[in-house]
Amino acid sequence: MTKNTTNTTYTKKGAADATAQEGARVMGTVLVTSGTGKTGRRVAERLTALGVPVRAGSRAGEVPFDWQDESGWAAALDGTEAAYVAYYPDLAVPGAAGAMAAFGRFAAASGLRRVVLLSGRGEPQAAVAEEALRGACGEVELTVVRSAFFAQNFSEGALLDSVLGGELVFPAGSTAEPFLDIDDLADVVVAALTEDGHAGAVYELTGPRSLTFEEAAAELGRAAGRPVRYVPVSGPAYAEVLEGFGVFGPEAGFLAELFATLLDGHNSATTDDVKRVLGREAKEFTAFTREAARDGAWHG
């Protein structure tokens, strides 16, 4: 269901990036978990552009790293200085807190200096997993990055096929969401990995404007050059949609319930945390749609 279509490169600009590059020269190897995923790939690209050695961990990659199998974790962490932690499929799933506690123990034992954890905004169970990692990693510096709904879910994620088909089926009702561009997320993660001053911070990252899914569909249609309409459905109905795309039954039910819970209005407000970390505004949803269209996201 996921299709990566964008080709993102990281360009260093201005004094802030020069500072990050200077810091990168003294950085050791960074383990990027889920290194081939939407966020991990971008983080790895940016670190590499800064001259930071990257160890991209994944289930089938050169560096084996599987959240369901701890046997490869010690080797993946050996000799690393920092880690980006992105738990699949979501930090709110049952078992995530146990995995975070285990990873924290491995991190502390390996002498890791710094961890940046990707979490979900407004997810109580994800917060439990955050605390499990925090309690287990000892003296390791931990930064938590809680993200709003990814804008790229429409261009290279679970909702790409819906956009291509002209019907954006999703259990969000009329709730507004401040969609976050993953490029902004990756920039914040890299800053937290390579710069001092982020230890203990919890950043809630959003885009600069909240849109309903109906409004998002209209913008997606304009950029894609094809009609796209939003079709609101219930959580159980969306679980059936996911199963039609091959998502295993229990996982489909969990994801549908999670989306319905998160999109009840409590996450609608925007924050300025992207600007606080990067010194610039977060990317607008309209800019995201234009860039994705330019890069061929919806040519299928």
Phi, psi and omega in degrees: 000338180266135179223119179271117184238343182273154178237092187264130173242152184257120179252126181276129183227141166070184185292324182297317179289327177297322177296317179297321181293322178298316177296325182296332183293340179253008180276139172276192184294141178247126172278126176249105178285156186051048190292346177257002181280180185301315181275317182300319179299317181291320178297316180298318179299316183291319177297317179299319179297332178274359180084014179273128176297132184241137172243101184273110182266138176201168184296324185243012184271184180295329175253100183295127175210115183230123181296342179266001184217103184286351188298335181262000187291318183298317180293321180295326182274342186302123177081006180268158180254332183211166180213142169258123186250114176234108185272134180254139003272341180195147183290350180267356184287153174303135181097343182295319181297320177296320178295321179294319178297318179295317180296321178300320178294317177298318181298314180296318182293330182277351182081020179301141182269323192212139176228135171244122185253128173276127180228174179259142180282130176071026179251104182302319181290328175295323178297326176297318178294322176303312182295325178297318178292315181300319182287339185261342189269003172061238184275000179295133178289126182241130172239132180251130179244106179265124188253145167286180180301129182292129172299324183291352172299338179274343187244338180210019183233207190296338184258005180300312182298326178295318178296316180297327180277353176087000179229114181269095184268121185196148183270062183245351182057225180256016182290140176268146181225135179273076186308134183254131174285130184295335177298322176295317177303312182297321178297319178294316179300315180296320177300316181292331179283326190253348182244153172281165174099002182249357182300129178084354183284149171236111182258132174254111188258129176222166167286176185276355185213139177264135179231147168286164177294332175295317178293320178297318179300319179297317179292321177298318179296318179298317181289321183281343181075028178211150180295134174227123179241149179272133178240101180288139178222167176282166177302309179300322179294323179290327176300321177294322176299314180298319178298326176296335177269005176096008177284131182302141187315300180300321178293320178298317179296318180297312182297318180297317179294321179298313180299316180298323180290317183290329184261052177252008177107343185284349177252014188286334183288148176271163173232170177249023185292329175300314179294322179300321183276317190260346181077016178214164180288153172291157183288137178289149179299323178299318178296320176301312183297321180294319180293319179296319177297316179300324181274003173087022184299326187244034177275354183293000000 
